[in-house]
Coordinates of C-alpha atoms and ligand atoms in Angstrom, one line a residue:
M1 CA -10.5 -9.5 -13.4
I2 CA -9.5 -5.9 -13.3
K3 CA -11.1 -3.8 -16.1
L4 CA -9.2 -0.9 -17.6
D5 CA -10.8 1.8 -19.6
I6 CA -9.2 4.9 -21.1
H7 CA -11.1 8.2 -21.5
G8 CA -10.1 11.3 -23.3
Q9 CA -7.2 11.9 -25.7
V10 CA -4.3 9.6 -25.3
P11 CA -1.3 8.7 -27.5
A12 CA -1.1 5.3 -29.2
I13 CA 0.1 2.6 -26.9
D14 CA 2.1 -0.5 -27.6
T15 CA 1.3 -3.4 -25.2
A16 CA 3.7 -5.8 -27.1
V17 CA 6.7 -3.7 -26.0
A18 CA 5.4 -3.8 -22.4
K19 CA 5.1 -7.5 -22.6
A20 CA 8.6 -7.8 -23.9
K21 CA 9.8 -5.9 -20.8
L22 CA 8.4 -8.8 -18.6
D23 CA 11.1 -11.1 -20.1
E24 CA 13.8 -8.5 -19.2
L25 CA 12.3 -8.3 -15.7
K26 CA 12.5 -12.0 -15.2
S27 CA 16.3 -11.9 -15.5
S28 CA 16.5 -9.7 -12.4
D29 CA 17.4 -11.2 -9.1
M30 CA 14.7 -9.0 -7.3
V31 CA 11.6 -10.5 -8.8
G32 CA 10.6 -13.1 -6.2
W33 CA 7.3 -11.2 -5.8
L34 CA 6.4 -12.1 -9.5
T35 CA 5.7 -15.7 -8.7
L36 CA 5.1 -15.3 -4.9
P37 CA 1.3 -15.9 -5.0
T38 CA 1.8 -19.4 -6.5
D39 CA 5.1 -20.1 -4.9
Y40 CA 5.2 -18.9 -1.3
D41 CA 6.7 -20.6 1.7
Q42 CA 3.9 -22.6 3.2
D43 CA 5.6 -23.3 6.5
E44 CA 6.3 -19.6 7.0
F45 CA 2.7 -18.9 6.1
A46 CA 1.5 -21.3 8.8
R47 CA 3.8 -19.7 11.3
I48 CA 2.4 -16.3 10.4
K49 CA -1.1 -17.5 11.1
A50 CA -0.1 -19.1 14.4
A51 CA 1.8 -16.0 15.5
A52 CA -1.3 -13.8 14.6
Q53 CA -3.4 -16.1 16.7
K54 CA -1.1 -15.8 19.7
I55 CA -1.0 -12.0 19.3
N56 CA -4.9 -12.0 19.2
S57 CA -5.0 -14.1 22.4
D58 CA -2.6 -12.0 24.5
S59 CA -2.5 -8.5 23.0
K60 CA -5.0 -5.7 22.8
Y61 CA -2.5 -3.8 20.6
L62 CA 0.2 -4.8 18.1
V63 CA 2.7 -2.0 17.5
C64 CA 4.0 -2.5 14.0
I65 CA 7.3 -0.8 13.5
G66 CA 8.5 -0.1 10.0
I67 CA 8.8 2.5 7.3
G68 CA 8.4 2.6 3.5
G69 CA 7.9 -0.8 2.0
S70 CA 8.1 -2.2 5.6
Y71 CA 5.0 -0.3 6.5
L72 CA 2.7 0.9 3.8
G73 CA 1.5 -2.4 2.3
H74 CA 0.0 -3.8 5.5
R75 CA -1.5 -0.5 6.5
A76 CA -3.1 -0.2 3.0
V77 CA -4.9 -3.6 3.4
I78 CA -5.7 -3.2 7.1
E79 CA -7.3 0.2 6.7
A80 CA -9.2 -0.7 3.5
L81 CA -10.8 -3.7 5.2
N82 CA -11.2 -2.5 8.8
K83 CA -11.9 -6.0 10.1
K84 CA -13.0 -6.8 13.6
S85 CA -10.0 -8.2 15.6
P86 CA -9.2 -8.6 19.3
T87 CA -6.0 -6.7 18.5
K88 CA -5.8 -3.2 17.2
I89 CA -2.8 -2.4 15.0
L90 CA -0.8 0.8 15.8
Y91 CA 2.0 2.0 13.5
A92 CA 5.3 3.4 14.6
G93 CA 8.8 3.7 13.1
N94 CA 7.6 5.7 10.1
F95 CA 8.2 9.1 11.8
L96 CA 10.4 10.7 14.4
S97 CA 8.0 13.2 15.9
P98 CA 7.9 12.9 19.7
A99 CA 4.3 14.1 19.9
S100 CA 3.3 11.2 17.6
F101 CA 5.2 8.7 19.7
Q102 CA 3.5 10.1 22.8
Q103 CA 0.1 9.5 21.2
I104 CA 0.9 5.9 20.7
L105 CA 2.3 5.5 24.2
D106 CA -0.8 7.2 25.6
E107 CA -3.1 4.9 23.6
L108 CA -1.2 1.8 24.8
G109 CA -1.5 2.9 28.4
D110 CA -1.4 -0.2 30.6
A111 CA -3.0 -2.5 28.0
D112 CA -1.3 -5.7 26.9
F113 CA 0.6 -5.4 23.7
S114 CA 3.2 -7.0 21.4
V115 CA 5.6 -5.5 18.9
N116 CA 6.3 -6.5 15.2
V117 CA 9.5 -4.9 14.2
I118 CA 9.9 -5.0 10.4
S119 CA 13.1 -3.9 8.6
K120 CA 14.7 -5.8 5.7
S121 CA 18.1 -4.1 6.2
G122 CA 17.6 -4.1 10.0
T123 CA 19.5 -0.8 10.2
T124 CA 17.0 1.9 9.2
T125 CA 17.1 4.7 11.8
E126 CA 13.4 5.5 12.2
P127 CA 12.3 1.9 13.0
A128 CA 15.5 1.1 15.0
V129 CA 14.8 4.1 17.3
A130 CA 11.1 3.2 17.6
F131 CA 12.0 -0.4 18.4
R132 CA 14.2 0.7 21.3
I133 CA 11.5 2.8 22.8
F134 CA 8.7 0.1 22.5
K135 CA 11.1 -2.7 23.5
Q136 CA 11.9 -0.8 26.7
K137 CA 8.2 -0.3 27.4
L138 CA 7.7 -4.1 27.0
I139 CA 10.6 -4.9 29.3
D140 CA 9.3 -2.4 31.9
K141 CA 5.8 -3.9 31.8
Y142 CA 6.6 -7.7 31.5
G143 CA 10.2 -8.2 32.4
E144 CA 12.8 -9.3 29.9
K145 CA 11.8 -12.9 29.4
E146 CA 8.1 -12.2 28.6
A147 CA 9.0 -9.1 26.7
Y148 CA 11.1 -11.1 24.3
Q149 CA 8.2 -13.5 23.7
R150 CA 6.1 -10.5 22.7
I151 CA 8.5 -9.3 20.0
Y152 CA 8.1 -10.5 16.4
A153 CA 11.0 -9.6 14.1
T154 CA 10.6 -9.6 10.3
T155 CA 14.0 -9.1 8.6
D156 CA 16.7 -10.5 6.4
S157 CA 17.4 -14.3 6.8
S158 CA 21.1 -13.9 7.6
K159 CA 22.3 -10.3 8.2
G160 CA 21.7 -6.9 9.7
A161 CA 21.5 -5.6 13.2
L162 CA 17.8 -6.7 13.7
H163 CA 18.6 -10.2 12.5
D164 CA 21.5 -10.5 14.9
E165 CA 19.5 -9.1 17.8
A166 CA 16.6 -11.4 17.1
S167 CA 18.9 -14.4 17.1
A168 CA 20.7 -13.3 20.3
N169 CA 17.4 -12.7 22.2
G170 CA 15.3 -15.5 20.7
Y171 CA 12.5 -13.3 19.2
A172 CA 10.1 -15.1 16.9
S173 CA 11.5 -14.3 13.4
F174 CA 10.1 -14.1 9.9
V175 CA 12.0 -13.6 6.7
V176 CA 12.0 -11.0 4.0
P177 CA 13.1 -13.0 1.1
D178 CA 16.4 -11.9 -0.5
N179 CA 14.8 -11.6 -3.9
I180 CA 12.0 -9.3 -2.8
G181 CA 12.6 -5.6 -2.1
G182 CA 10.6 -3.5 0.5
R183 CA 7.9 -2.0 -1.7
Y184 CA 7.2 -5.3 -3.4
S185 CA 7.0 -7.2 -0.1
V186 CA 3.4 -6.8 1.1
L187 CA 2.6 -10.5 0.4
T188 CA 5.5 -11.7 2.4
A189 CA 5.7 -11.8 6.2
V190 CA 6.4 -8.1 6.1
G191 CA 2.7 -7.5 5.3
L192 CA 1.1 -10.8 6.1
L193 CA 1.8 -10.9 9.9
P194 CA 0.2 -7.5 10.7
I195 CA -2.6 -8.2 8.2
A196 CA -3.4 -11.5 9.7
A197 CA -3.3 -10.1 13.3
A198 CA -5.8 -7.4 12.1
G199 CA -8.3 -10.2 11.3
V200 CA -7.9 -10.3 7.6
D201 CA -8.1 -13.6 5.7
I202 CA -4.6 -13.9 4.2
D203 CA -5.6 -17.0 2.2
Q204 CA -8.1 -14.9 0.3
L205 CA -5.5 -12.1 -0.2
M206 CA -3.1 -14.6 -1.7
A207 CA -5.9 -16.2 -3.8
G208 CA -6.7 -12.8 -5.4
A209 CA -3.0 -12.1 -6.2
R210 CA -2.7 -15.7 -7.5
A211 CA -5.7 -15.2 -9.8
E212 CA -4.1 -12.0 -11.2
Q213 CA -0.8 -13.7 -11.7
E214 CA -2.3 -16.7 -13.5
A215 CA -4.6 -14.6 -15.6
D216 CA -1.6 -12.8 -17.2
D217 CA -4.0 -9.8 -17.3
E218 CA -3.8 -7.7 -20.5
S219 CA -4.7 -4.7 -18.4
I220 CA -1.4 -4.8 -16.6
Y221 CA 0.5 -4.3 -19.9
K222 CA -2.0 -1.7 -21.1
Y223 CA -1.6 0.4 -18.0
A224 CA 2.2 0.1 -18.1
A225 CA 2.3 0.9 -21.9
L226 CA -0.1 3.9 -21.4
R227 CA 2.0 5.4 -18.6
A228 CA 5.1 5.1 -20.8
A229 CA 3.3 6.7 -23.8
L230 CA 1.9 9.5 -21.6
F231 CA 5.4 10.2 -20.1
Q232 CA 6.8 10.5 -23.6
K233 CA 4.2 13.2 -24.3
D234 CA 5.3 15.1 -21.1
Y235 CA 2.5 13.9 -18.8
D236 CA 4.8 13.6 -15.8
L237 CA 2.2 13.7 -12.9
E238 CA -0.3 11.0 -12.2
V239 CA -3.1 11.3 -9.7
L240 CA -4.5 8.1 -8.3
A241 CA -8.1 8.9 -7.3
S242 CA -10.8 6.9 -5.7
F243 CA -14.3 7.6 -4.3
E244 CA -13.5 5.4 -1.3
P245 CA -11.8 7.1 1.7
R246 CA -10.9 3.6 2.9
L247 CA -8.4 3.4 0.1
F248 CA -6.4 6.3 1.4
Y249 CA -3.5 4.1 2.6
F250 CA -3.8 2.0 -0.5
A251 CA -3.0 5.1 -2.5
E252 CA -0.1 5.9 -0.1
W253 CA 1.3 2.4 -0.8
W254 CA 0.8 3.0 -4.6
K255 CA 2.6 6.4 -4.3
Q256 CA 5.6 4.7 -2.7
L257 CA 5.6 1.8 -5.1
Y258 CA 5.7 4.0 -8.2
G259 CA 7.6 7.0 -6.8
E260 CA 10.5 4.9 -5.4
S261 CA 10.6 2.5 -8.4
E262 CA 10.5 5.2 -11.2
G263 CA 11.9 8.4 -9.8
K264 CA 15.6 8.2 -10.7
N265 CA 18.0 9.3 -13.5
S266 CA 15.7 12.3 -14.0
Q267 CA 12.9 10.0 -15.1
G268 CA 9.6 9.1 -13.5
I269 CA 6.0 10.2 -13.3
F270 CA 5.3 11.9 -10.0
P271 CA 2.6 9.9 -8.2
A272 CA 0.0 11.9 -6.2
A273 CA -3.3 10.8 -4.8
T274 CA -6.8 12.2 -4.1
I275 CA -9.9 11.0 -2.4
Y276 CA -13.1 12.0 -4.0
T277 CA -15.5 13.5 -3.6
T278 CA -13.6 15.3 -0.8
D279 CA -10.8 16.5 -3.1
L280 CA -13.1 17.5 -5.9
H281 CA -13.7 20.6 -3.8
S282 CA -10.0 21.4 -3.6
L283 CA -7.7 19.7 -6.1
G284 CA -10.7 19.1 -8.5
Q285 CA -10.2 22.6 -9.7
Y286 CA -6.6 21.9 -10.6
M287 CA -7.5 18.6 -12.3
Q288 CA -10.0 20.3 -14.5
E289 CA -8.1 23.5 -15.4
G290 CA -4.6 23.5 -14.0
R291 CA -1.3 22.9 -15.8
R292 CA -1.9 20.1 -18.4
N293 CA 1.0 17.8 -17.6
I294 CA -1.3 15.8 -15.4
Y295 CA -3.5 12.7 -15.9
E296 CA -5.7 10.7 -13.6
T297 CA -6.2 7.1 -12.7
I298 CA -9.5 6.4 -11.0
I299 CA -10.2 3.2 -9.1
N300 CA -13.9 2.5 -9.5
V301 CA -15.3 0.1 -6.9
T302 CA -18.7 -1.1 -8.2
D303 CA -19.9 -2.9 -5.1
E304 CA -23.1 -1.2 -3.8
S305 CA -23.1 -2.5 -0.2
P306 CA -24.0 -1.6 2.4
L307 CA -27.3 -0.3 1.4
I308 CA -27.8 3.2 2.8
T309 CA -30.6 5.3 1.2
V310 CA -31.7 9.0 1.3
P311 CA -34.7 9.1 3.6
A312 CA -38.1 10.1 2.2
L313 CA -39.6 13.1 4.0
K314 CA -43.0 14.9 3.8
E315 CA -41.4 18.3 3.0
N316 CA -38.8 19.1 0.4
L317 CA -37.1 22.0 2.2
D318 CA -33.6 20.8 1.3
G319 CA -34.6 20.2 -2.4
L320 CA -33.6 16.6 -2.2
K321 CA -36.9 15.0 -3.2
Y322 CA -35.3 13.8 -6.5
L323 CA -32.8 11.7 -4.5
E324 CA -35.3 10.1 -2.1
N325 CA -34.8 6.4 -1.6
K326 CA -31.8 6.5 -3.9
S327 CA -28.8 4.6 -2.4
L328 CA -25.5 6.4 -1.5
A329 CA -23.7 3.9 -3.8
Y330 CA -25.9 5.2 -6.7
I331 CA -25.1 8.8 -5.9
N332 CA -21.3 8.0 -5.5
Q333 CA -21.3 6.1 -8.8
N334 CA -22.8 9.1 -10.5
A335 CA -20.3 11.4 -8.9
L336 CA -17.6 9.1 -10.4
R337 CA -19.2 9.1 -13.8
A338 CA -19.6 12.9 -13.8
T339 CA -15.9 13.3 -12.8
V340 CA -14.7 10.9 -15.5
T341 CA -16.7 12.9 -18.1
A342 CA -15.7 16.3 -16.9
H343 CA -12.0 15.6 -16.4
S344 CA -11.5 13.6 -19.6
T345 CA -12.6 16.6 -21.7
S346 CA -9.3 18.1 -20.5
I347 CA -6.9 15.4 -19.4
P348 CA -6.5 11.6 -20.0
V349 CA -8.4 9.6 -17.4
V350 CA -7.7 5.9 -16.8
E351 CA -10.5 4.0 -15.1
I352 CA -9.6 0.8 -13.2
T353 CA -12.7 -1.1 -12.2
T354 CA -12.8 -3.7 -9.4
E355 CA -15.9 -5.3 -8.1
K356 CA -15.3 -5.0 -4.4
I357 CA -12.8 -4.1 -1.7
D358 CA -12.3 -7.4 0.0
E359 CA -9.3 -9.6 0.6
Y360 CA -9.5 -11.3 -2.8
H361 CA -9.9 -8.1 -4.9
L362 CA -7.2 -6.3 -2.9
G363 CA -4.8 -9.2 -3.7
Q364 CA -5.6 -8.7 -7.4
L365 CA -5.0 -5.0 -7.2
I366 CA -1.7 -5.4 -5.4
Y367 CA -0.4 -7.8 -8.0
F368 CA -1.7 -5.7 -10.8
F369 CA 0.0 -2.5 -9.6
E370 CA 3.3 -4.3 -8.7
L371 CA 3.8 -5.8 -12.1
S372 CA 2.6 -2.8 -14.1
C373 CA 4.9 -0.6 -12.0
A374 CA 8.0 -2.8 -12.6
I375 CA 7.2 -2.9 -16.3
S376 CA 6.5 0.8 -16.5
A377 CA 9.9 1.6 -14.8
K378 CA 11.6 -0.7 -17.3
L379 CA 9.9 1.2 -20.2
Q380 CA 11.4 4.4 -18.8
G381 CA 14.8 2.8 -18.7
V382 CA 15.2 2.8 -14.9
D383 CA 15.8 0.0 -12.4
P384 CA 12.5 -0.6 -10.5
F385 CA 14.2 -2.2 -7.6
N386 CA 16.8 0.2 -6.2
Q387 CA 16.4 3.6 -4.4
P388 CA 19.9 5.2 -4.5
G389 CA 18.3 8.7 -3.9
V390 CA 17.0 7.7 -0.5
E391 CA 20.6 7.5 0.7
A392 CA 21.3 11.2 0.4
Y393 CA 19.2 12.4 3.3
K394 CA 20.2 9.3 5.4
N395 CA 23.9 10.1 5.0
E396 CA 23.4 13.7 5.9
M397 CA 21.3 12.8 8.9
F398 CA 24.0 10.4 10.1
R399 CA 26.5 13.2 9.7
L400 CA 24.4 15.6 11.7
L401 CA 23.7 13.1 14.4
G402 CA 27.4 12.0 14.6
K403 CA 27.0 8.4 13.7
P404 CA 30.4 6.6 13.9
N405 CA 31.8 5.7 10.4
Ligands
PA5_1 O1 10.9 -0.1 -0.9 C1 12.0 0.0 -0.2 O2 12.9 -0.8 -0.4 C2 12.1 1.0 0.9 O3 11.0 1.8 1.0 C3 12.3 0.3 2.3 O4 11.2 -0.6 2.5 C4 12.4 1.3 3.4 O5 13.5 2.2 3.2 C5 12.7 0.5 4.7 O6 13.8 -0.3 4.7 P1 14.1 -1.4 5.7 O7 13.0 -2.4 5.6 O8 15.4 -1.9 5.3 O9 14.1 -0.8 7.1

């Protein structure tokens, strides 16, 4: 179970109101993710595993093309776990920088590769452009027939340019369910195919999410209710912090989940992230003494492995005798405890404790944050599942680029 502790001064919270929002949520037609861990398509799941095996057998690289919810969830899990796999995952379609494209093309070189293009709408510009470029590279290398056998398309079941192209060219296709939006889709084929190809045990990932779903975890409601109460008191900036650099992309996923779900109608807590202890020597100053509209949520991972200790030496020239034979985990945990104590004298600090970073516990955390996010958005009176603001830049870009219609 995920443990939630609150440090420092916080307003009173009402978990009953947060629970009541769950009933409101259930009437939405975009909550397929709510029961997904207990109710996923077993055939699709088996196809995902088979596709991952094929990719592992014939590809040194899998280029995953997608942006936003079609990108961040799988990168979060893959980078957190860093499993051994015959296939290395590369990420494209989430930027337009030619230099960044070139880096990927250079890394691919002449190696065998496949492409997983992921877009629910099938029309987003960044992944569509990237797909053209990598599809052309596949065709140049393998010829059209084999190239098409190396393309895996994850998209809508019935509409969109990508759906139509996949049907026309016979790509292996996976479905983004109609009732699950991008940023809630990591446990669908959107996330699961790249995650499985990266050597991660997707059964365990689902098992963790399932445990959190079935536990009806009180911490979920507590976190959502606390966020709403803090927002009412003008705390409009939340920093997700962890002492685990491997959670960098998990925090990126979290930022997108909360930012896109809540930031509308002039509402929403701005989600930012830090990695400690690195950022204690930069943003730590702001956390301790900057403008007081900010609060912090720290993910505490208690697992102490692997055991790495401070070597014992004859001399004490560096003054570290007092840490000899102490483990890095012990020192890291004390850095965390010191940060919680120091920061909570001046801002609210929420501590979310998980035992480990493995498939099971990441599954739990994913479900925990998805549900608390949707409830938190509801408590702020906004729709967690749309993103009308994203259209503004898209339309202007289309105008500048001369897109027809
Ligand atoms: O959460 C969301 O819905 C968005 O971030 C989308 O995932 C993102 O805009 C990409 O959309 P699509 O999958 O349609 O290409």
